[in-house]
């Protein structure tokens, strides 16, 4: 094992290829010691298998790893692979009852805790401007106004926090006004600083104290960074706005660097270096974890002063990660039944009764 590789690996959250820890993943994890892993539908076969996978991933590292998932509700619900799909943010918002959203947060936290997960990359803090826009946000927004987002997202955060699962507000600086899906290409956010402050940045600013971390998305924001650098790699956005203007000292993670917005323009090691230099602490590498060797080697060469600031923020949050609780299939079934009841209490009857999972049929690149 190379000390250099572990110095760079600590800034990485990696995906894994399938439902088991394959030899390549095991070798990589032991060599570079990533800070943790992110799990997807491709990793889930059954409740028992998924808990066993997470236990094995935890045992690969000599410290408590971040074990992350995107469990927002609706179509971005990885665990619908084996159970009921929770209602989406939009459906919950349309009911207008924060207590339903709080139930959703609580049940989400219970479900994740049972499997040994400790970090949910949710909630979405973007505003719904056009639910039909091709910007990846369909049905994922808690409001059509800043106040509505704050009202309902805060209820979700309260429910989940009570169960010990850490949160992540996303996707700063905002996908609301873009018309290109960042999974495919780099969008441009043609908004002035005054417009951003007056609308889509309000939920981020007001919920900073409630979020355990923030995720930076991939958009051009020419009014703030005229160079056209994607926001996730832009010092003007991450350092200039989050760190300096908003005085945010918490954990910042990039959206997946394997998304087309970044992968079409940058080699992965270069993108990861730019992300850390911009002020991020962790980078997501979800679909090409085999490149973790090169990325870890590149990041290990960054100045120690730059790495040490990110390391302090990572460790501060790592110390708050929840330990796993004993797994029980009966407990899983009981939680899943309650999620089904939440669907029934939220959705119209004709939608609540529809099947909510479809086996292993998933897009190769899943929505964040």
Short mmCIF file of N, CA, C and O in Angstrom, two decimals, residues 34-152:
data_model
loop_
_atom_site.label_atom_id
_atom_site.label_comp_id
_atom_site.label_asym_id
_atom_site.label_seq_id
_atom_site.Cartn_x
_atom_site.Cartn_y
_atom_site.Cartn_z
N UNK A 34 -10.52 5.12 0.10
CA UNK A 34 -11.45 6.22 -0.15
C UNK A 34 -12.21 6.57 1.13
O UNK A 34 -12.30 5.75 2.04
N UNK A 35 -12.76 7.76 1.18
CA UNK A 35 -13.53 8.14 2.36
C UNK A 35 -14.82 7.36 2.48
O UNK A 35 -15.41 7.30 3.55
N UNK A 36 -15.26 6.79 1.36
CA UNK A 36 -16.48 6.01 1.44
C UNK A 36 -16.98 5.59 0.07
O UNK A 36 -16.26 5.65 -0.93
N UNK A 37 -18.24 5.17 0.04
CA UNK A 37 -18.84 4.60 -1.16
C UNK A 37 -20.24 5.16 -1.34
O UNK A 37 -20.92 5.52 -0.38
N UNK A 38 -20.68 5.20 -2.59
CA UNK A 38 -22.05 5.56 -2.91
C UNK A 38 -22.71 4.36 -3.58
O UNK A 38 -22.11 3.72 -4.45
N UNK A 39 -23.93 4.07 -3.16
CA UNK A 39 -24.63 2.87 -3.62
C UNK A 39 -25.77 3.24 -4.57
O UNK A 39 -26.42 4.28 -4.42
N UNK A 40 -25.99 2.34 -5.55
CA UNK A 40 -27.00 2.56 -6.59
C UNK A 40 -27.90 1.33 -6.71
O UNK A 40 -27.66 0.30 -6.08
N UNK A 41 -28.89 1.45 -7.59
CA UNK A 41 -29.79 0.32 -7.83
C UNK A 41 -29.04 -0.92 -8.28
O UNK A 41 -29.43 -2.04 -7.96
N UNK A 42 -27.95 -0.72 -9.03
CA UNK A 42 -27.17 -1.87 -9.52
C UNK A 42 -26.53 -2.67 -8.40
O UNK A 42 -26.09 -3.80 -8.61
N UNK A 43 -26.49 -2.10 -7.20
CA UNK A 43 -25.87 -2.77 -6.06
C UNK A 43 -26.87 -3.52 -5.20
O UNK A 43 -26.48 -4.14 -4.21
N UNK A 44 -28.16 -3.45 -5.55
CA UNK A 44 -29.22 -3.95 -4.66
C UNK A 44 -29.94 -5.13 -5.30
O UNK A 44 -30.54 -5.00 -6.37
N UNK A 45 -29.88 -6.28 -4.64
CA UNK A 45 -30.59 -7.46 -5.12
C UNK A 45 -31.69 -7.90 -4.18
O UNK A 45 -32.78 -8.28 -4.60
N UNK A 46 -31.41 -7.86 -2.88
CA UNK A 46 -32.39 -8.24 -1.87
C UNK A 46 -32.01 -7.51 -0.58
O UNK A 46 -30.88 -7.02 -0.44
N UNK A 47 -32.93 -7.42 0.38
CA UNK A 47 -32.58 -6.74 1.64
C UNK A 47 -31.36 -7.36 2.33
O UNK A 47 -30.46 -6.65 2.78
N UNK A 48 -31.35 -8.70 2.40
CA UNK A 48 -30.24 -9.36 3.10
C UNK A 48 -28.92 -9.14 2.36
O UNK A 48 -27.87 -8.90 2.98
N UNK A 49 -28.97 -9.26 1.04
CA UNK A 49 -27.74 -9.06 0.24
C UNK A 49 -27.21 -7.65 0.39
O UNK A 49 -26.00 -7.43 0.52
N UNK A 50 -28.12 -6.65 0.39
CA UNK A 50 -27.68 -5.26 0.45
C UNK A 50 -27.02 -4.95 1.78
O UNK A 50 -25.97 -4.30 1.83
N UNK A 51 -27.59 -5.45 2.87
CA UNK A 51 -26.96 -5.22 4.18
C UNK A 51 -25.60 -5.92 4.25
O UNK A 51 -24.62 -5.36 4.76
N UNK A 52 -25.51 -7.12 3.70
CA UNK A 52 -24.23 -7.83 3.69
C UNK A 52 -23.18 -7.07 2.89
O UNK A 52 -22.00 -7.00 3.27
N UNK A 53 -23.59 -6.49 1.77
CA UNK A 53 -22.67 -5.70 0.96
C UNK A 53 -22.15 -4.50 1.74
O UNK A 53 -20.94 -4.22 1.74
N UNK A 54 -23.03 -3.79 2.41
CA UNK A 54 -22.60 -2.62 3.19
C UNK A 54 -21.69 -3.02 4.34
O UNK A 54 -20.71 -2.32 4.65
N UNK A 55 -21.97 -4.14 4.98
CA UNK A 55 -21.08 -4.63 6.05
C UNK A 55 -19.69 -4.94 5.51
O UNK A 55 -18.68 -4.65 6.15
N UNK A 56 -19.65 -5.52 4.31
CA UNK A 56 -18.35 -5.85 3.72
C UNK A 56 -17.59 -4.59 3.33
O UNK A 56 -16.37 -4.49 3.54
N UNK A 57 -18.29 -3.61 2.77
CA UNK A 57 -17.63 -2.35 2.42
C UNK A 57 -17.07 -1.67 3.67
O UNK A 57 -15.96 -1.13 3.65
N UNK A 58 -17.83 -1.71 4.74
CA UNK A 58 -17.37 -1.09 5.98
C UNK A 58 -16.10 -1.77 6.50
O UNK A 58 -15.19 -1.11 7.00
N UNK A 59 -16.03 -3.08 6.32
CA UNK A 59 -14.87 -3.83 6.83
C UNK A 59 -13.62 -3.62 6.00
O UNK A 59 -12.51 -3.94 6.44
N UNK A 60 -13.77 -3.06 4.79
CA UNK A 60 -12.60 -2.85 3.93
C UNK A 60 -11.71 -1.72 4.41
O UNK A 60 -10.53 -1.65 4.04
N UNK A 61 -12.26 -0.81 5.21
CA UNK A 61 -11.53 0.40 5.57
C UNK A 61 -11.26 0.44 7.08
O UNK A 61 -12.07 -0.03 7.87
N UNK A 62 -10.14 1.04 7.48
CA UNK A 62 -9.78 1.07 8.90
C UNK A 62 -10.42 2.22 9.66
O UNK A 62 -10.03 2.51 10.80
N UNK A 63 -11.40 2.88 9.06
CA UNK A 63 -12.11 3.98 9.70
C UNK A 63 -13.58 3.88 9.29
O UNK A 63 -13.94 3.10 8.40
N UNK A 64 -14.42 4.66 9.94
CA UNK A 64 -15.84 4.65 9.62
C UNK A 64 -16.06 5.32 8.27
O UNK A 64 -15.80 6.51 8.11
N UNK A 65 -16.53 4.59 7.27
CA UNK A 65 -16.68 5.19 5.93
C UNK A 65 -18.02 5.92 5.78
O UNK A 65 -19.01 5.59 6.42
N UNK A 66 -18.01 6.92 4.90
CA UNK A 66 -19.26 7.49 4.41
C UNK A 66 -19.92 6.43 3.52
O UNK A 66 -19.29 5.92 2.58
N UNK A 67 -21.16 6.11 3.81
CA UNK A 67 -21.92 5.15 2.99
C UNK A 67 -23.17 5.88 2.52
O UNK A 67 -24.14 6.07 3.27
N UNK A 68 -23.11 6.34 1.28
CA UNK A 68 -24.08 7.30 0.76
C UNK A 68 -25.03 6.66 -0.23
O UNK A 68 -24.73 5.64 -0.86
N UNK A 69 -26.18 7.32 -0.38
CA UNK A 69 -27.19 6.89 -1.34
C UNK A 69 -28.03 8.11 -1.70
O UNK A 69 -28.07 9.09 -0.94
N UNK A 70 -28.68 8.07 -2.85
CA UNK A 70 -29.67 9.08 -3.22
C UNK A 70 -31.05 8.49 -2.96
O UNK A 70 -31.56 7.73 -3.80
N UNK A 71 -31.63 8.79 -1.83
CA UNK A 71 -32.97 8.29 -1.50
C UNK A 71 -33.86 9.51 -1.24
O UNK A 71 -34.18 9.84 -0.11
N UNK A 72 -34.24 10.16 -2.35
CA UNK A 72 -35.04 11.38 -2.25
C UNK A 72 -36.52 11.07 -2.09
O UNK A 72 -37.26 11.82 -1.43
N UNK A 73 -36.99 10.02 -2.74
CA UNK A 73 -38.42 9.76 -2.94
C UNK A 73 -38.72 9.87 -4.42
O UNK A 73 -37.97 10.48 -5.19
N UNK A 74 -39.84 9.27 -4.84
CA UNK A 74 -40.17 9.28 -6.26
C UNK A 74 -39.16 8.50 -7.07
O UNK A 74 -38.62 7.49 -6.63
N UNK A 75 -38.88 8.99 -8.29
CA UNK A 75 -38.04 8.23 -9.21
C UNK A 75 -36.59 8.15 -8.76
O UNK A 75 -35.86 7.27 -9.19
N UNK A 76 -36.14 9.07 -7.89
CA UNK A 76 -34.78 8.98 -7.35
C UNK A 76 -34.86 8.35 -5.97
O UNK A 76 -34.78 9.00 -4.93
N UNK A 77 -35.08 7.05 -5.98
CA UNK A 77 -35.21 6.24 -4.77
C UNK A 77 -34.53 4.91 -5.05
O UNK A 77 -35.13 4.01 -5.63
N UNK A 78 -33.27 4.80 -4.68
CA UNK A 78 -32.53 3.58 -5.04
C UNK A 78 -33.15 2.34 -4.42
O UNK A 78 -33.12 1.26 -5.01
N UNK A 79 -33.74 2.49 -3.22
CA UNK A 79 -34.23 1.32 -2.50
C UNK A 79 -35.61 0.87 -2.98
O UNK A 79 -36.14 -0.12 -2.47
N UNK A 80 -36.18 1.54 -3.98
CA UNK A 80 -37.41 1.01 -4.57
C UNK A 80 -37.13 -0.30 -5.31
O UNK A 80 -38.06 -1.01 -5.71
N UNK A 81 -35.87 -0.61 -5.48
CA UNK A 81 -35.45 -1.87 -6.08
C UNK A 81 -35.99 -3.07 -5.29
O UNK A 81 -36.24 -4.12 -5.85
N UNK A 82 -36.17 -2.86 -3.97
CA UNK A 82 -36.57 -3.98 -3.11
C UNK A 82 -37.79 -3.67 -2.26
O UNK A 82 -38.16 -4.47 -1.40
N UNK A 83 -38.40 -2.51 -2.48
CA UNK A 83 -39.56 -2.17 -1.66
C UNK A 83 -40.38 -1.06 -2.28
O UNK A 83 -40.25 -0.74 -3.47
N UNK A 84 -41.26 -0.48 -1.50
CA UNK A 84 -42.13 0.58 -1.97
C UNK A 84 -41.35 1.83 -2.33
O UNK A 84 -40.37 2.18 -1.65
N UNK A 85 -41.81 2.51 -3.36
CA UNK A 85 -41.23 3.79 -3.74
C UNK A 85 -41.90 4.89 -2.92
O UNK A 85 -43.12 5.07 -3.01
N UNK A 86 -41.15 5.66 -2.14
CA UNK A 86 -41.77 6.76 -1.40
C UNK A 86 -42.30 7.81 -2.36
O UNK A 86 -41.85 7.91 -3.51
N UNK A 87 -43.26 8.63 -1.93
CA UNK A 87 -43.75 9.69 -2.80
C UNK A 87 -42.66 10.70 -3.11
O UNK A 87 -41.72 10.89 -2.33
N UNK A 88 -42.77 11.33 -4.26
CA UNK A 88 -41.78 12.31 -4.67
C UNK A 88 -41.96 13.62 -3.91
O UNK A 88 -43.01 13.88 -3.30
N UNK A 89 -40.94 14.46 -3.98
CA UNK A 89 -41.03 15.78 -3.37
C UNK A 89 -42.22 16.56 -3.93
O UNK A 89 -42.94 17.24 -3.19
N UNK A 90 -42.42 16.46 -5.23
CA UNK A 90 -43.52 17.20 -5.84
C UNK A 90 -44.87 16.72 -5.32
O UNK A 90 -45.76 17.53 -5.00
N UNK A 91 -45.07 15.41 -5.24
CA UNK A 91 -46.34 14.90 -4.76
C UNK A 91 -46.57 15.29 -3.29
O UNK A 91 -47.70 15.64 -2.91
N UNK A 92 -45.53 15.24 -2.49
CA UNK A 92 -45.66 15.65 -1.09
C UNK A 92 -46.01 17.13 -0.99
O UNK A 92 -46.87 17.54 -0.21
N UNK A 93 -45.33 17.94 -1.79
CA UNK A 93 -45.58 19.38 -1.79
C UNK A 93 -47.02 19.68 -2.18
O UNK A 93 -47.68 20.54 -1.60
N UNK A 94 -47.53 18.95 -3.17
CA UNK A 94 -48.88 19.21 -3.64
C UNK A 94 -49.94 18.88 -2.59
O UNK A 94 -51.04 19.45 -2.62
N UNK A 95 -49.62 17.98 -1.66
CA UNK A 95 -50.56 17.73 -0.56
C UNK A 95 -50.57 18.88 0.44
O UNK A 95 -51.54 19.06 1.18
N UNK A 96 -49.45 19.64 0.51
CA UNK A 96 -49.42 20.84 1.35
C UNK A 96 -49.34 20.57 2.84
O UNK A 96 -49.65 21.46 3.64
N UNK A 97 -48.92 19.38 3.23
CA UNK A 97 -48.90 19.00 4.65
C UNK A 97 -47.48 18.67 5.09
O UNK A 97 -46.97 17.58 4.78
N UNK A 98 -46.81 19.55 5.82
CA UNK A 98 -45.44 19.27 6.25
C UNK A 98 -45.31 18.01 7.10
O UNK A 98 -44.24 17.39 7.12
N UNK A 99 -46.38 17.59 7.77
CA UNK A 99 -46.28 16.39 8.60
C UNK A 99 -46.05 15.15 7.74
O UNK A 99 -45.37 14.20 8.16
N UNK A 100 -46.60 15.14 6.51
CA UNK A 100 -46.33 14.02 5.61
C UNK A 100 -44.86 14.01 5.18
O UNK A 100 -44.24 12.95 5.08
N UNK A 101 -44.29 15.19 4.95
CA UNK A 101 -42.88 15.27 4.57
C UNK A 101 -42.00 14.84 5.73
O UNK A 101 -40.99 14.15 5.55
N UNK A 102 -42.39 15.22 6.94
CA UNK A 102 -41.62 14.80 8.12
C UNK A 102 -41.67 13.29 8.27
O UNK A 102 -40.65 12.65 8.60
N UNK A 103 -42.83 12.69 8.03
CA UNK A 103 -42.93 11.22 8.05
C UNK A 103 -42.00 10.60 7.01
O UNK A 103 -41.33 9.60 7.28
N UNK A 104 -42.00 11.20 5.84
CA UNK A 104 -41.11 10.72 4.77
C UNK A 104 -39.65 10.77 5.21
O UNK A 104 -38.90 9.81 5.02
N UNK A 105 -39.24 11.89 5.82
CA UNK A 105 -37.86 12.00 6.31
C UNK A 105 -37.54 10.97 7.37
O UNK A 105 -36.47 10.35 7.37
N UNK A 106 -38.49 10.76 8.28
CA UNK A 106 -38.28 9.79 9.36
C UNK A 106 -38.18 8.36 8.81
O UNK A 106 -37.27 7.60 9.19
N UNK A 107 -39.08 7.98 7.94
CA UNK A 107 -39.05 6.64 7.36
C UNK A 107 -37.81 6.43 6.51
O UNK A 107 -37.20 5.35 6.52
N UNK A 108 -37.40 7.46 5.78
CA UNK A 108 -36.17 7.37 5.00
C UNK A 108 -34.99 7.13 5.92
O UNK A 108 -34.15 6.26 5.65
N UNK A 109 -34.91 7.88 7.00
CA UNK A 109 -33.82 7.69 7.95
C UNK A 109 -33.82 6.31 8.56
O UNK A 109 -32.77 5.67 8.70
N UNK A 110 -34.98 5.81 8.94
CA UNK A 110 -35.07 4.47 9.52
C UNK A 110 -34.61 3.41 8.53
O UNK A 110 -33.89 2.46 8.89
N UNK A 111 -35.04 3.55 7.28
CA UNK A 111 -34.69 2.57 6.26
C UNK A 111 -33.18 2.55 6.01
O UNK A 111 -32.56 1.48 5.97
N UNK A 112 -32.60 3.73 5.86
CA UNK A 112 -31.16 3.80 5.59
C UNK A 112 -30.37 3.28 6.78
O UNK A 112 -29.38 2.55 6.61
N UNK A 113 -30.79 3.64 7.97
CA UNK A 113 -30.07 3.21 9.18
C UNK A 113 -30.10 1.68 9.30
O UNK A 113 -29.11 1.06 9.70
N UNK A 114 -31.21 1.07 8.93
CA UNK A 114 -31.33 -0.39 9.03
C UNK A 114 -30.33 -1.08 8.12
O UNK A 114 -29.79 -2.14 8.46
N UNK A 115 -30.05 -0.50 6.97
CA UNK A 115 -29.10 -1.11 6.04
C UNK A 115 -27.66 -0.74 6.34
O UNK A 115 -26.74 -1.30 5.73
N UNK A 116 -27.44 0.17 7.27
CA UNK A 116 -26.07 0.57 7.60
C UNK A 116 -25.58 1.76 6.80
O UNK A 116 -24.39 2.10 6.87
N UNK A 117 -26.47 2.40 6.04
CA UNK A 117 -26.11 3.65 5.36
C UNK A 117 -26.08 4.78 6.38
O UNK A 117 -26.72 4.70 7.43
N UNK A 118 -25.32 5.84 6.09
CA UNK A 118 -25.23 6.93 7.06
C UNK A 118 -25.32 8.33 6.46
O UNK A 118 -25.31 9.32 7.19
N UNK A 119 -25.42 8.44 5.12
CA UNK A 119 -25.42 9.76 4.47
C UNK A 119 -26.38 9.71 3.29
O UNK A 119 -26.17 8.93 2.35
N UNK A 120 -27.44 10.50 3.35
CA UNK A 120 -28.39 10.58 2.25
C UNK A 120 -28.11 11.84 1.44
O UNK A 120 -28.11 12.95 2.00
N UNK A 121 -27.87 11.71 0.16
CA UNK A 121 -27.62 12.86 -0.70
C UNK A 121 -28.95 13.48 -1.09
O UNK A 121 -29.41 13.42 -2.24
N UNK A 122 -29.59 14.07 -0.13
CA UNK A 122 -30.90 14.70 -0.24
C UNK A 122 -31.05 15.64 0.96
O UNK A 122 -30.36 15.45 1.98
N UNK A 123 -31.89 16.66 0.84
CA UNK A 123 -32.91 16.90 -0.17
C UNK A 123 -32.45 17.82 -1.30
O UNK A 123 -31.48 18.55 -1.17
N UNK A 124 -33.22 17.80 -2.39
CA UNK A 124 -33.06 18.78 -3.46
C UNK A 124 -33.60 20.12 -2.96
O UNK A 124 -34.71 20.20 -2.43
N UNK A 125 -32.80 21.18 -3.13
CA UNK A 125 -33.21 22.53 -2.71
C UNK A 125 -33.48 23.44 -3.91
O UNK A 125 -33.71 24.64 -3.73
N UNK A 126 -33.44 22.88 -5.11
CA UNK A 126 -33.80 23.64 -6.29
C UNK A 126 -35.29 23.98 -6.27
O UNK A 126 -36.10 23.27 -5.65
N UNK A 127 -35.64 25.03 -6.98
CA UNK A 127 -37.03 25.46 -7.11
C UNK A 127 -37.60 24.91 -8.41
O UNK A 127 -36.92 24.88 -9.43
N UNK A 128 -38.85 24.48 -8.37
CA UNK A 128 -39.50 24.04 -9.62
C UNK A 128 -39.95 25.26 -10.42
O UNK A 128 -40.83 26.01 -9.99
N UNK A 129 -39.33 25.45 -11.56
CA UNK A 129 -39.72 26.51 -12.48
C UNK A 129 -40.55 25.95 -13.62
O UNK A 129 -41.58 26.50 -13.99
N UNK A 130 -40.11 24.84 -14.17
CA UNK A 130 -40.82 24.15 -15.26
C UNK A 130 -40.60 22.66 -15.07
O UNK A 130 -39.51 22.15 -15.33
N UNK A 131 -41.62 21.98 -14.59
CA UNK A 131 -41.46 20.56 -14.28
C UNK A 131 -41.20 19.70 -15.51
O UNK A 131 -40.76 18.57 -15.40
N UNK A 132 -41.47 20.25 -16.70
CA UNK A 132 -41.24 19.50 -17.93
C UNK A 132 -39.88 19.80 -18.56
O UNK A 132 -39.54 19.23 -19.60
N UNK A 133 -39.11 20.69 -17.95
CA UNK A 133 -37.80 21.05 -18.51
C UNK A 133 -36.85 19.86 -18.42
O UNK A 133 -36.90 19.07 -17.47
N UNK A 134 -35.98 19.76 -19.40
CA UNK A 134 -35.00 18.67 -19.43
C UNK A 134 -33.76 19.08 -18.64
O UNK A 134 -32.68 19.26 -19.17
N UNK A 135 -33.93 19.22 -17.31
CA UNK A 135 -32.81 19.65 -16.46
C UNK A 135 -32.57 18.70 -15.29
O UNK A 135 -31.87 19.06 -14.35
N UNK A 136 -33.16 17.52 -15.35
CA UNK A 136 -33.01 16.44 -14.37
C UNK A 136 -33.87 16.61 -13.12
O UNK A 136 -33.87 15.74 -12.25
N UNK A 137 -34.66 17.68 -13.01
CA UNK A 137 -35.37 17.98 -11.76
C UNK A 137 -36.82 17.50 -11.72
O UNK A 137 -37.49 17.71 -10.71
N UNK A 138 -37.31 16.86 -12.75
CA UNK A 138 -38.73 16.51 -12.79
C UNK A 138 -39.19 15.78 -11.53
O UNK A 138 -38.63 14.75 -11.14
N UNK A 139 -40.19 16.36 -10.88
CA UNK A 139 -40.84 15.82 -9.68
C UNK A 139 -39.95 15.80 -8.43
O UNK A 139 -40.35 15.25 -7.40
N UNK A 140 -38.77 16.43 -8.49
CA UNK A 140 -37.82 16.33 -7.37
C UNK A 140 -37.79 17.56 -6.49
O UNK A 140 -37.05 17.57 -5.49
N UNK A 141 -38.57 18.59 -6.79
CA UNK A 141 -38.48 19.87 -6.08
C UNK A 141 -39.59 20.01 -5.04
O UNK A 141 -40.75 19.71 -5.33
N UNK A 142 -39.23 20.55 -3.88
CA UNK A 142 -40.20 20.72 -2.80
C UNK A 142 -41.02 22.00 -2.90
O UNK A 142 -41.89 22.23 -2.06
N UNK A 143 -40.74 22.83 -3.91
CA UNK A 143 -41.52 24.05 -3.99
C UNK A 143 -41.37 24.78 -5.31
O UNK A 143 -40.41 24.59 -6.05
N UNK A 144 -42.33 25.66 -5.57
CA UNK A 144 -42.29 26.54 -6.74
C UNK A 144 -41.85 27.94 -6.36
O UNK A 144 -41.69 28.80 -7.22
N UNK A 145 -41.68 28.16 -5.06
CA UNK A 145 -41.15 29.41 -4.53
C UNK A 145 -40.09 29.07 -3.49
O UNK A 145 -40.09 27.96 -2.93
N UNK A 146 -39.20 30.03 -3.19
CA UNK A 146 -38.19 29.75 -2.15
C UNK A 146 -38.82 29.37 -0.81
O UNK A 146 -38.35 28.43 -0.14
N UNK A 147 -39.87 30.09 -0.40
CA UNK A 147 -40.49 29.79 0.89
C UNK A 147 -41.07 28.38 0.93
O UNK A 147 -41.01 27.70 1.96
N UNK A 148 -41.66 27.95 -0.19
CA UNK A 148 -42.23 26.61 -0.24
C UNK A 148 -41.15 25.55 -0.13
O UNK A 148 -41.30 24.55 0.59
N UNK A 149 -40.02 25.74 -0.82
CA UNK A 149 -38.90 24.80 -0.71
C UNK A 149 -38.43 24.72 0.74
O UNK A 149 -38.23 23.63 1.29
N UNK A 150 -38.24 25.87 1.37
CA UNK A 150 -37.74 25.89 2.74
C UNK A 150 -38.72 25.19 3.67
O UNK A 150 -38.33 24.38 4.53
N UNK A 151 -40.00 25.46 3.50
CA UNK A 151 -41.02 24.87 4.38
C UNK A 151 -41.00 23.35 4.35
O UNK A 151 -40.98 22.69 5.39
N UNK A 152 -40.99 22.79 3.15
CA UNK A 152 -41.10 21.34 3.05
C UNK A 152 -39.75 20.63 3.18
O UNK A 152 -39.67 19.56 3.79
#
